[in-house]
GROMACS .gro file of C-alpha atoms in nm:
model
  491
    1MET     CA    1  15.384  14.577   9.352
    2LEU     CA    2  15.523  14.213   9.385
    3ARG     CA    3  15.346  14.156   9.662
    4LYS     CA    4  15.034  14.275   9.506
    5LEU     CA    5  15.119  14.020   9.219
    6ILE     CA    6  15.224  13.717   9.491
    7LEU     CA    7  14.923  13.751   9.653
    8LEU     CA    8  14.690  13.694   9.302
    9VAL     CA    9  14.876  13.410   9.262
   10LEU     CA   10  14.729  13.314   9.623
   11LEU     CA   11  14.475  13.355   9.610
   12LEU     CA   12  14.411  13.197   9.263
   13GLY     CA   13  14.553  12.882   9.440
   14LEU     CA   14  14.285  12.940   9.678
   15LEU     CA   15  14.047  12.925   9.376
   16PHE     CA   16  14.146  12.731   9.190
   17LYS     CA   17  14.285  12.418   9.343
   18PRO     CA   18  14.077  12.036   9.395
   19GLY     CA   19  13.779  12.036   9.533
   20VAL     CA   20  13.681  12.386   9.591
   21ARG     CA   21  13.529  12.438   9.256
   22ALA     CA   22  13.259  12.146   9.206
   23GLU     CA   23  13.312  11.948   8.926
   24TYR     CA   24  13.221  11.607   8.760
   25VAL     CA   25  13.522  11.314   8.766
   26LEU     CA   26  13.521  10.947   8.763
   27THR     CA   27  13.805  10.907   8.987
   28GLY     CA   28  13.977  10.577   9.017
   29ASN     CA   29  13.723  10.569   9.350
   30CYS     CA   30  13.407  10.644   9.121
   31LYS     CA   31  13.569  10.309   8.902
   32LEU     CA   32  13.640  10.102   9.197
   33ALA     CA   33  13.274  10.210   9.321
   34TYR     CA   34  13.149  10.015   8.968
   35GLU     CA   35  13.290   9.791   9.063
   36GLN     CA   36  13.177   9.694   9.373
   37LEU     CA   37  12.885   9.768   9.277
   38MET     CA   38  12.872   9.521   8.949
   39ASP     CA   39  12.994   9.322   9.261
   40LEU     CA   40  12.693   9.361   9.454
   41LYS     CA   41  12.951   9.465   9.733
   42ILE     CA   42  12.705   9.716   9.818
   43VAL     CA   43  12.888   9.846  10.153
   44SER     CA   44  13.221   9.815  10.030
   45ALA     CA   45  13.075  10.062   9.715
   46ARG     CA   46  12.912  10.311   9.947
   47GLU     CA   47  13.261  10.332  10.190
   48THR     CA   48  13.393  10.392   9.844
   49LEU     CA   49  13.215  10.710   9.813
   50ARG     CA   50  13.199  10.826  10.077
   51LYS     CA   51  13.572  10.854  10.145
   52GLU     CA   52  13.550  11.056   9.718
   53MET     CA   53  13.341  11.234   9.954
   54THR     CA   54  13.547  11.348  10.149
   55GLU     CA   55  13.833  11.360   9.928
   56ASN     CA   56  13.686  11.615   9.684
   57PRO     CA   57  13.284  11.676   9.924
   58ASP     CA   58  13.279  11.942   9.546
   59ASN     CA   59  13.318  11.522   9.281
   60TYR     CA   60  12.926  11.599   9.267
   61TYR     CA   61  12.986  11.290   9.003
   62ALA     CA   62  13.047  11.058   9.382
   63TYR     CA   63  12.637  11.211   9.484
   64TYR     CA   64  12.534  11.114   9.170
   65LEU     CA   65  12.672  10.735   9.186
   66ALA     CA   66  12.614  10.679   9.543
   67HIS     CA   67  12.178  10.726   9.439
   68TYR     CA   68  12.251  10.536   9.127
   69VAL     CA   69  12.383  10.244   9.425
   70ASP     CA   70  12.109  10.296   9.686
   71ALA     CA   71  11.909  10.239   9.295
   72PHE     CA   72  12.052   9.878   9.277
   73ASP     CA   73  11.980   9.837   9.707
   74LEU     CA   74  11.593   9.895   9.642
   75MET     CA   75  11.576   9.719   9.328
   76ILE     CA   76  11.752   9.401   9.462
   77ASN     CA   77  11.571   9.475   9.828
   78THR     CA   78  11.204   9.692   9.757
   79THR     CA   79  11.086   9.724  10.125
   80GLU     CA   80  10.934  10.008  10.261
   81ASP     CA   81  11.203  10.165  10.521
   82ARG     CA   82  11.484  10.105  10.211
   83TYR     CA   83  11.215  10.355   9.983
   84LEU     CA   84  11.177  10.582  10.249
   85ARG     CA   85  11.525  10.650  10.281
   86PHE     CA   86  11.572  10.608   9.917
   87ILE     CA   87  11.322  10.913   9.910
   88GLU     CA   88  11.523  11.070  10.197
   89ASN     CA   89  11.847  11.005  10.074
   90TYR     CA   90  11.799  11.174   9.672
   91GLU     CA   91  11.635  11.472   9.791
   92LYS     CA   92  11.936  11.592  10.100
   93ARG     CA   93  12.144  11.482   9.740
   94ARG     CA   94  11.972  11.684   9.594
   95GLY     CA   95  11.966  12.002   9.769
   96ILE     CA   96  12.330  11.961   9.720
   97MET     CA   97  12.433  11.871   9.396
   98ASP     CA   98  12.116  12.158   9.262
   99GLU     CA   99  12.298  12.495   9.090
  100LYS     CA  100  12.589  12.422   9.092
  101ASP     CA  101  12.839  12.326   8.770
  102MET     CA  102  12.510  12.418   8.624
  103ASP     CA  103  12.699  12.408   8.276
  104SER     CA  104  12.837  12.157   8.272
  105PRO     CA  105  12.692  11.870   8.101
  106TYR     CA  106  12.682  11.547   8.355
  107TYR     CA  107  12.442  11.851   8.545
  108LEU     CA  108  12.114  11.760   8.316
  109ALA     CA  109  12.247  11.460   8.257
  110PHE     CA  110  12.269  11.366   8.602
  111GLU     CA  111  11.967  11.504   8.744
  112GLY     CA  112  11.735  11.392   8.478
  113GLU     CA  113  11.892  10.987   8.542
  114MET     CA  114  11.849  11.021   8.926
  115GLN     CA  115  11.478  11.206   8.868
  116LEU     CA  116  11.361  10.932   8.633
  117TYR     CA  117  11.473  10.615   8.946
  118THR     CA  118  11.367  10.802   9.174
  119GLY     CA  119  11.008  10.822   9.002
  120ILE     CA  120  11.031  10.459   8.870
  121PHE     CA  121  11.060  10.370   9.193
  122ASN     CA  122  10.739  10.584   9.320
  123ILE     CA  123  10.573  10.388   9.038
  124ILE     CA  124  10.652  10.089   9.176
  125MET     CA  125  10.600  10.203   9.504
  126GLY     CA  126  10.191  10.239   9.388
  127ASP     CA  127  10.252  10.664   9.434
  128ARG     CA  128  10.197  10.576   8.963
  129PHE     CA  129  10.068  10.990   8.998
  130THR     CA  130  10.393  11.090   9.116
  131GLY     CA  131  10.634  10.871   8.971
  132VAL     CA  132  10.473  10.957   8.616
  133ARG     CA  133  10.576  11.271   8.674
  134ARG     CA  134  10.932  11.273   8.842
  135ALA     CA  135  10.971  10.951   8.531
  136TYR     CA  136  10.879  11.242   8.245
  137GLY     CA  137  11.010  11.550   8.441
  138GLY     CA  138  11.386  11.296   8.387
  139TYR     CA  139  11.289  11.180   8.061
  140LYS     CA  140  11.274  11.639   7.955
  141LYS     CA  141  11.616  11.675   8.122
  142VAL     CA  142  11.759  11.397   7.894
  143TYR     CA  143  11.692  11.557   7.592
  144LYS     CA  144  11.740  11.878   7.676
  145ASN     CA  145  12.079  11.828   7.787
  146LEU     CA  146  12.145  11.628   7.449
  147ASP     CA  147  12.014  11.953   7.268
  148ALA     CA  148  12.287  12.128   7.423
  149PHE     CA  149  12.546  11.841   7.422
  150PRO     CA  150  12.404  11.570   7.139
  151GLY     CA  151  12.695  11.351   7.180
  152PHE     CA  152  12.701  11.308   7.535
  153GLN     CA  153  12.740  10.940   7.642
  154PRO     CA  154  12.562  10.963   7.917
  155SER     CA  155  12.274  11.107   7.837
  156LEU     CA  156  12.311  10.870   7.450
  157LYS     CA  157  12.311  10.605   7.793
  158ILE     CA  158  11.902  10.695   7.913
  159SER     CA  159  11.803  10.787   7.581
  160GLY     CA  160  11.868  10.403   7.472
  161LEU     CA  161  11.675  10.300   7.774
  162PHE     CA  162  11.446  10.545   7.736
  163ASN     CA  163  11.403  10.421   7.390
  164ILE     CA  164  11.306  10.065   7.407
  165ALA     CA  165  11.126  10.114   7.761
  166LEU     CA  166  10.870  10.314   7.589
  167SER     CA  167  10.822  10.049   7.385
  168ASN     CA  168  10.757   9.845   7.631
  169LEU     CA  169  10.518  10.013   7.874
  170PRO     CA  170  10.280   9.733   8.056
  171PRO     CA  171   9.927   9.824   7.995
  172PHE     CA  172   9.841  10.039   8.342
  173ILE     CA  173  10.044  10.244   8.286
  174ARG     CA  174  10.074  10.306   7.958
  175TRP     CA  175   9.784  10.508   7.863
  176ALA     CA  176   9.992  10.756   8.220
  177VAL     CA  177  10.269  10.791   7.939
  178GLY     CA  178  10.096  10.822   7.637
  179ALA     CA  179   9.849  11.125   7.753
  180PHE     CA  180  10.250  11.335   7.707
  181GLY     CA  181  10.277  11.228   7.399
  182ILE     CA  182  10.585  11.075   7.410
  183SER     CA  183  10.699  10.730   7.265
  184GLY     CA  184  10.988  10.510   7.173
  185ASP     CA  185  11.153  10.335   6.964
  186ALA     CA  186  11.382  10.057   7.109
  187GLU     CA  187  11.568   9.934   6.743
  188LYS     CA  188  11.751  10.311   6.800
  189GLY     CA  189  11.753  10.227   7.136
  190MET     CA  190  11.987   9.862   7.175
  191GLN     CA  191  12.228  10.087   6.832
  192ILE     CA  192  12.260  10.362   7.118
  193LEU     CA  193  12.356  10.160   7.424
  194LYS     CA  194  12.579   9.893   7.158
  195ASP     CA  195  12.782  10.205   7.135
  196TYR     CA  196  12.760  10.300   7.472
  197PHE     CA  197  12.911   9.956   7.532
  198THR     CA  198  13.175  10.068   7.262
  199TYR     CA  199  13.253  10.395   7.448
  200THR     CA  200  13.365  10.222   7.760
  201LYS     CA  201  13.468   9.920   7.664
  202ASP     CA  202  13.838   9.952   7.781
  203ILE     CA  203  13.670  10.235   8.107
  204LYS     CA  204  13.697   9.904   8.404
  205GLY     CA  205  13.400   9.950   8.594
  206LEU     CA  206  13.191  10.081   8.321
  207ASN     CA  207  13.231   9.868   8.082
  208ALA     CA  208  13.008   9.656   8.305
  209ASP     CA  209  12.730   9.885   8.362
  210ALA     CA  210  12.730   9.960   8.037
  211ALA     CA  211  12.738   9.522   7.927
  212LEU     CA  212  12.460   9.582   8.273
  213PHE     CA  213  12.270   9.791   8.038
  214THR     CA  214  12.239   9.645   7.690
  215ILE     CA  215  12.120   9.297   7.854
  216LEU     CA  216  11.858   9.458   8.094
  217ALA     CA  217  11.757   9.617   7.707
  218TYR     CA  218  11.659   9.347   7.566
  219LYS     CA  219  11.503   9.193   7.939
  220LEU     CA  220  11.288   9.466   7.802
  221ASP     CA  221  11.252   9.499   7.468
  222LYS     CA  222  11.129   9.098   7.631
  223ASP     CA  223  11.364   8.905   7.314
  224PRO     CA  224  11.636   8.771   7.599
  225LEU     CA  225  11.729   8.515   7.319
  226LYS     CA  226  11.951   8.817   7.104
  227GLY     CA  227  12.053   8.911   7.475
  228PHE     CA  228  12.229   8.576   7.560
  229GLU     CA  229  12.434   8.615   7.262
  230ALA     CA  230  12.529   8.971   7.278
  231TYR     CA  231  12.647   8.819   7.628
  232ALA     CA  232  12.836   8.594   7.458
  233GLU     CA  233  13.058   8.805   7.263
  234ILE     CA  234  13.193   9.028   7.539
  235GLU     CA  235  13.496   8.972   7.724
  236PRO     CA  236  13.433   8.708   7.988
  237ALA     CA  237  13.698   8.993   8.200
  238VAL     CA  238  13.410   9.273   8.200
  239LEU     CA  239  13.124   8.969   8.312
  240ASN     CA  240  13.330   8.895   8.585
  241TYR     CA  241  13.138   9.015   8.863
  242THR     CA  242  12.755   8.816   9.032
  243LEU     CA  243  12.562   9.103   8.911
  244LEU     CA  244  12.590   8.970   8.551
  245ASP     CA  245  12.615   8.691   8.622
  246TYR     CA  246  12.285   8.690   8.742
  247LEU     CA  247  12.185   8.877   8.449
  248TYR     CA  248  12.304   8.639   8.203
  249ALA     CA  249  12.106   8.384   8.446
  250ASN     CA  250  11.831   8.536   8.415
  251VAL     CA  251  11.815   8.573   8.014
  252ALA     CA  252  11.967   8.230   7.989
  253TYR     CA  253  11.662   8.144   8.189
  254ARG     CA  254  11.395   8.370   7.995
  255SER     CA  255  11.571   8.178   7.654
  256GLY     CA  256  11.579   7.815   7.731
  257HIS     CA  257  11.955   7.751   7.837
  258ASN     CA  258  11.833   7.647   8.169
  259GLU     CA  259  12.148   7.414   8.247
  260GLN     CA  260  12.387   7.715   8.147
  261ALA     CA  261  12.167   7.876   8.309
  262LEU     CA  262  12.222   7.707   8.646
  263ALA     CA  263  12.537   7.686   8.601
  264LEU     CA  264  12.595   8.113   8.629
  265MET     CA  265  12.392   8.081   8.965
  266GLN     CA  266  12.666   7.833   9.061
  267LYS     CA  267  12.871   8.071   9.058
  268ILE     CA  268  12.687   8.303   9.268
  269GLN     CA  269  12.752   8.257   9.675
  270PRO     CA  270  12.465   8.459   9.881
  271ASP     CA  271  12.631   8.428  10.200
  272SER     CA  272  12.982   8.638  10.066
  273LEU     CA  273  12.768   8.974   9.948
  274GLU     CA  274  12.745   9.271  10.184
  275ILE     CA  275  12.400   9.263  10.081
  276PRO     CA  276  12.061   9.007  10.135
  277PHE     CA  277  12.058   8.897   9.782
  278TYR     CA  278  11.698   8.743   9.784
  279PRO     CA  279  11.672   8.700   9.360
  280TYR     CA  280  11.929   8.403   9.414
  281TYR     CA  281  11.685   8.183   9.582
  282TYR     CA  282  11.373   8.311   9.312
  283MET     CA  283  11.530   8.215   8.999
  284THR     CA  284  11.704   7.878   9.129
  285GLY     CA  285  11.413   7.786   9.229
  286LYS     CA  286  11.273   7.817   8.904
  287ILE     CA  287  11.553   7.735   8.719
  288LEU     CA  288  11.526   7.356   8.915
  289LEU     CA  289  11.185   7.334   8.883
  290ARG     CA  290  11.269   7.356   8.440
  291LYS     CA  291  11.476   7.074   8.591
  292LEU     CA  292  11.192   6.909   8.799
  293ASP     CA  293  11.428   6.864   9.026
  294PRO     CA  294  11.315   6.813   9.356
  295ASP     CA  295  11.493   7.094   9.522
  296ALA     CA  296  11.381   7.343   9.350
  297GLY     CA  297  11.037   7.321   9.650
  298TYR     CA  298  11.341   7.432   9.896
  299TYR     CA  299  11.468   7.745   9.694
  300LEU     CA  300  11.102   7.892   9.591
  301LYS     CA  301  11.032   7.879   9.946
  302GLU     CA  302  11.357   8.065  10.037
  303TYR     CA  303  11.247   8.304   9.815
  304LEU     CA  304  10.880   8.400  10.001
  305ASP     CA  305  10.985   8.313  10.385
  306LYS     CA  306  11.241   8.590  10.309
  307TYR     CA  307  11.095   8.850  10.110
  308LYS     CA  308  10.843   9.013  10.184
  309ALA     CA  309  10.793   9.233   9.880
  310ASN     CA  310  10.562   9.210   9.654
  311ASP     CA  311  10.722   9.143   9.333
  312TYR     CA  312  10.749   8.838   9.188
  313ARG     CA  313  10.564   8.720   9.483
  314LYS     CA  314  10.224   8.614   9.237
  315GLU     CA  315  10.488   8.450   9.037
  316ILE     CA  316  10.672   8.274   9.308
  317ASN     CA  317  10.392   8.128   9.475
  318TYR     CA  318  10.178   7.989   9.183
  319LYS     CA  319  10.514   7.844   9.068
  320LEU     CA  320  10.518   7.679   9.428
  321ALA     CA  321  10.238   7.533   9.351
  322LEU     CA  322  10.322   7.455   9.084
  323TYR     CA  323  10.608   7.236   9.208
  324TYR     CA  324  10.322   7.090   9.480
  325LEU     CA  325  10.074   6.994   9.236
  326ILE     CA  326  10.402   6.759   8.991
  327ASN     CA  327  10.491   6.598   9.260
  328GLY     CA  328  10.139   6.479   9.402
  329ASN     CA  329  10.080   6.725   9.639
  330LYS     CA  330   9.703   6.872   9.607
  331ILE     CA  331   9.599   7.018   9.850
  332LYS     CA  332   9.933   7.220   9.885
  333PHE     CA  333   9.864   7.296   9.474
  334ASP     CA  334   9.524   7.449   9.661
  335GLN     CA  335   9.685   7.603   9.904
  336TYR     CA  336   9.987   7.868   9.736
  337ARG     CA  337   9.767   7.901   9.353
  338VAL     CA  338   9.504   8.077   9.659
  339LEU     CA  339   9.777   8.271   9.754
  340ALA     CA  340   9.902   8.352   9.365
  341CYS     CA  341   9.591   8.497   9.348
  342ASP     CA  342   9.558   8.751   9.693
  343GLU     CA  343   9.942   8.798   9.750
  344GLY     CA  344  10.167   9.071   9.565
  345ASP     CA  345  10.074   9.334   9.339
  346GLU     CA  346  10.061   9.307   8.956
  347VAL     CA  347  10.310   9.507   8.869
  348THR     CA  348  10.564   9.363   8.689
  349GLU     CA  349  10.466   9.084   8.375
  350ARG     CA  350  10.543   8.772   8.613
  351ASN     CA  351  10.265   8.859   8.828
  352ARG     CA  352  10.067   8.986   8.590
  353GLU     CA  353  10.066   8.628   8.414
  354ALA     CA  354  10.049   8.485   8.757
  355MET     CA  355   9.739   8.579   8.753
  356TYR     CA  356   9.560   8.454   8.454
  357ASP     CA  357   9.782   8.083   8.595
  358CYS     CA  358   9.582   8.110   8.955
  359GLN     CA  359   9.247   8.210   8.807
  360LEU     CA  360   9.206   7.926   8.559
  361ASP     CA  361   8.861   7.739   8.587
  362TYR     CA  362   9.076   7.334   8.580
  363ILE     CA  363   9.341   7.232   8.722
  364PRO     CA  364   9.625   7.248   8.515
  365LYS     CA  365   9.742   6.823   8.453
  366PRO     CA  366  10.062   6.667   8.650
  367GLU     CA  367  10.264   6.573   8.262
  368LEU     CA  368  10.142   6.842   8.073
  369VAL     CA  369  10.301   7.098   8.361
  370LYS     CA  370  10.566   6.896   8.408
  371ALA     CA  371  10.601   6.846   7.979
  372LYS     CA  372  10.586   7.291   7.908
  373LEU     CA  373  10.897   7.293   8.214
  374LEU     CA  374  11.106   7.019   8.070
  375LEU     CA  375  11.036   7.242   7.658
  376ASP     CA  376  11.080   7.571   7.826
  377GLY     CA  377  11.348   7.416   7.959
  378ASN     CA  378  11.547   7.251   7.599
  379TYR     CA  379  11.469   6.941   7.782
  380LEU     CA  380  11.362   6.796   7.484
  381GLU     CA  381  11.453   6.390   7.529
  382ARG     CA  382  11.248   6.368   7.826
  383PHE     CA  383  11.007   6.637   7.697
  384GLN     CA  384  10.892   6.328   7.417
  385GLU     CA  385  10.940   6.115   7.682
  386THR     CA  386  10.736   6.281   7.957
  387ILE     CA  387  10.460   6.359   7.629
  388GLU     CA  388  10.446   5.967   7.461
  389LYS     CA  389  10.315   5.824   7.886
  390TYR     CA  390  10.002   6.079   7.829
  391PRO     CA  391   9.738   6.011   7.569
  392VAL     CA  392   9.469   6.203   7.384
  393ASP     CA  393   9.196   6.158   7.227
  394GLU     CA  394   8.901   6.338   7.125
  395ASN     CA  395   8.743   6.237   7.486
  396THR     CA  396   9.005   6.412   7.643
  397PHE     CA  397   8.906   6.743   7.881
  398LEU     CA  398   8.943   7.015   7.597
  399PRO     CA  399   9.207   7.233   7.800
  400TYR     CA  400   9.425   6.923   7.858
  401GLN     CA  401   9.358   6.832   7.410
  402LEU     CA  402   9.481   7.250   7.350
  403GLU     CA  403   9.767   7.185   7.621
  404TYR     CA  404   9.913   6.880   7.476
  405LYS     CA  405   9.863   6.958   7.093
  406LEU     CA  406  10.040   7.294   7.110
  407LEU     CA  407  10.360   7.157   7.259
  408LEU     CA  408  10.386   6.934   7.102
  409ALA     CA  409  10.338   7.107   6.776
  410ARG     CA  410  10.635   7.353   7.016
  411PHE     CA  411  10.847   7.048   7.071
  412LYS     CA  412  10.844   6.946   6.621
  413LEU     CA  413  10.898   7.303   6.523
  414ARG     CA  414  11.220   7.269   6.748
  415THR     CA  415  11.311   6.924   6.610
  416GLY     CA  416  11.231   6.998   6.258
  417GLY     CA  417  10.911   6.896   6.160
  418VAL     CA  418  10.790   7.089   6.056
  419ALA     CA  419  10.430   7.019   5.866
  420SER     CA  420  10.337   6.809   6.149
  421ALA     CA  421  10.382   7.131   6.417
  422GLU     CA  422  10.191   7.359   6.117
  423VAL     CA  423   9.866   7.079   6.115
  424LEU     CA  424   9.866   7.065   6.567
  425PHE     CA  425   9.935   7.475   6.499
  426LYS     CA  426   9.589   7.489   6.285
  427ASP     CA  427   9.397   7.212   6.509
  428VAL     CA  428   9.513   7.406   6.804
  429ILE     CA  429   9.377   7.776   6.586
  430GLU     CA  430   9.043   7.542   6.500
  431THR     CA  431   8.922   7.388   6.818
  432GLY     CA  432   9.040   7.654   7.091
  433GLY     CA  433   8.946   7.964   6.983
  434ASP     CA  434   8.635   8.009   7.035
  435GLU     CA  435   8.738   7.883   7.451
  436HIS     CA  436   8.825   8.158   7.718
  437TYR     CA  437   9.232   7.994   7.674
  438TYR     CA  438   9.555   8.163   7.521
  439PHE     CA  439   9.579   7.848   7.324
  440ALA     CA  440   9.477   7.973   7.034
  441THR     CA  441   9.621   8.248   7.027
  442GLU     CA  442   9.943   8.144   7.085
  443ALA     CA  443   9.937   7.932   6.854
  444ALA     CA  444   9.914   8.165   6.618
  445MET     CA  445  10.139   8.387   6.691
  446HIS     CA  446  10.435   8.067   6.702
  447LEU     CA  447  10.240   7.992   6.332
  448GLY     CA  448  10.368   8.376   6.286
  449LEU     CA  449  10.691   8.406   6.386
  450TYR     CA  450  10.779   8.077   6.157
  451PHE     CA  451  10.657   8.254   5.844
  452GLU     CA  452  10.786   8.541   5.923
  453ASN     CA  453  11.070   8.504   5.705
  454LYS     CA  454  11.008   8.226   5.479
  455ASN     CA  455  10.566   8.369   5.390
  456ARG     CA  456  10.531   8.709   5.424
  457THR     CA  457  10.168   8.678   5.288
  458LEU     CA  458  10.108   8.345   5.570
  459ALA     CA  459  10.288   8.538   5.876
  460ILE     CA  460  10.105   8.890   5.830
  461LYS     CA  461   9.767   8.649   5.841
  462TYR     CA  462   9.900   8.380   6.106
  463LEU     CA  463   9.967   8.799   6.322
  464LYS     CA  464   9.702   8.939   6.293
  465LEU     CA  465   9.500   8.635   6.360
  466ALA     CA  466   9.693   8.575   6.666
  467ILE     CA  467   9.604   8.959   6.793
  468ASP     CA  468   9.280   8.904   6.691
  469LEU     CA  469   9.310   8.560   6.939
  470TYR     CA  470   9.449   8.794   7.200
  471ASP     CA  471   9.289   8.861   7.522
  472SER     CA  472   9.403   9.133   7.820
  473ASP     CA  473   9.384   8.870   8.029
  474TYR     CA  474   9.671   8.597   7.880
  475TYR     CA  475  10.006   8.647   7.891
  476GLU     CA  476  10.090   8.967   7.759
  477TYR     CA  477  10.436   8.821   7.569
  478ILE     CA  478  10.177   8.684   7.235
  479ASP     CA  479  10.061   8.960   7.160
  480ASP     CA  480  10.390   9.137   7.210
  481LYS     CA  481  10.552   8.929   6.982
  482SER     CA  482  10.276   8.965   6.758
  483ARG     CA  483  10.296   9.307   6.656
  484LYS     CA  484  10.638   9.351   6.703
  485ALA     CA  485  10.682   9.095   6.429
  486LEU     CA  486  10.388   9.261   6.231
  487ASN     CA  487  10.539   9.603   6.256
  488ARG     CA  488  10.858   9.469   6.082
  489LEU     CA  489  10.704   9.282   5.800
  490GLU     CA  490  10.475   9.630   5.691
  491GLU     CA  491  10.749   9.830   5.741
   0.00000   0.00000   0.00000
């Protein structure tokens, strides 16, 4: 009897000892891998996860996290060979994870998230039907898991991102997703991600990931200023990672905090990273261009020469065209303008904006290009000095007149000259409303946004006008901002 009891105890010990049973555990190795990923130490993160898989082969958290690392690697360097490896690794990992520990709340959460990322890259690489179908499958799994485990934070994190992403779909994919009858609530998504950050704030590595998701949410929702402000409220220690410095610089740039963006980019040393980080050249070049810095051309060209993928290629070709235009090289301007039209895809919003720019039926005025760059970077004194050197009258070419007045109106609005700004915006609308340029619709948008908290009737009037004047070829942010503001007012 005693011998049987001893055998039973030994058997139970074998069955339930660590590493035998499938499980999802955020071990020290997994936390370290999160930190290494946030610091773009991709090689180190993969080595840490291999170590975890060796020590705990049934810890499926490590397999999920390996897919997560691969997704970031592919996002940063989107090439065909990386994409094919990403798909192959996804299928291998799911082969290991499928039907293991299915009662765990992590099972469907991680399956859905992995499927979502894979679907997104299917779409980016041109297989849109497979991508939409796969992403929708991931969406359903996430919400099925939330039905079973309503407060499970990893599923809530993805739910938050879904809500924001579905509220900000680009036109080329909106129709496909609409066919599934799903929609998003960006405000709800933001609150979910704020709660997720609070939940993770004391978990090393995971808190940095939560900060990343928060800022990514503001980028998706096209509200970089709120993203910039949200970052300023986060403990510096949580943000002390290369990837977060880059994203912080991105929202700083997009919200007009150009000098802050430059300071953040100067913290990054690309030669010390474990993967090629071409976005460093992309962002640094754009920041320097807004300063009219002569070094901008080097960084923009480095991005194009080093990184051959389609994402942002149209945008940077056109930025380089403008660089040459404001530096007096008309031949190079024409060369890169044509490349902007011909190279790259139209998946990213920035590339779609470049398609509008490169197809203009006139050559932009160098003085106005300089003025716009300076205004967007919040170099107000230099903007004023530049714009004053360019006199405009009724004989000036109409697109130049419209852009001049629009830029001056934006400047006046920002510096307290509200009455003058209103007159100029109205002039742009009246003069340019029937023209096939974006100036009038943007002027109406600015008036609508200005009146949003001051005069509801006028705000609605101008926001509706902005939407009516908007053409699908124009910059998407005009229509997007106008519709969101109008929805807020009509709720």
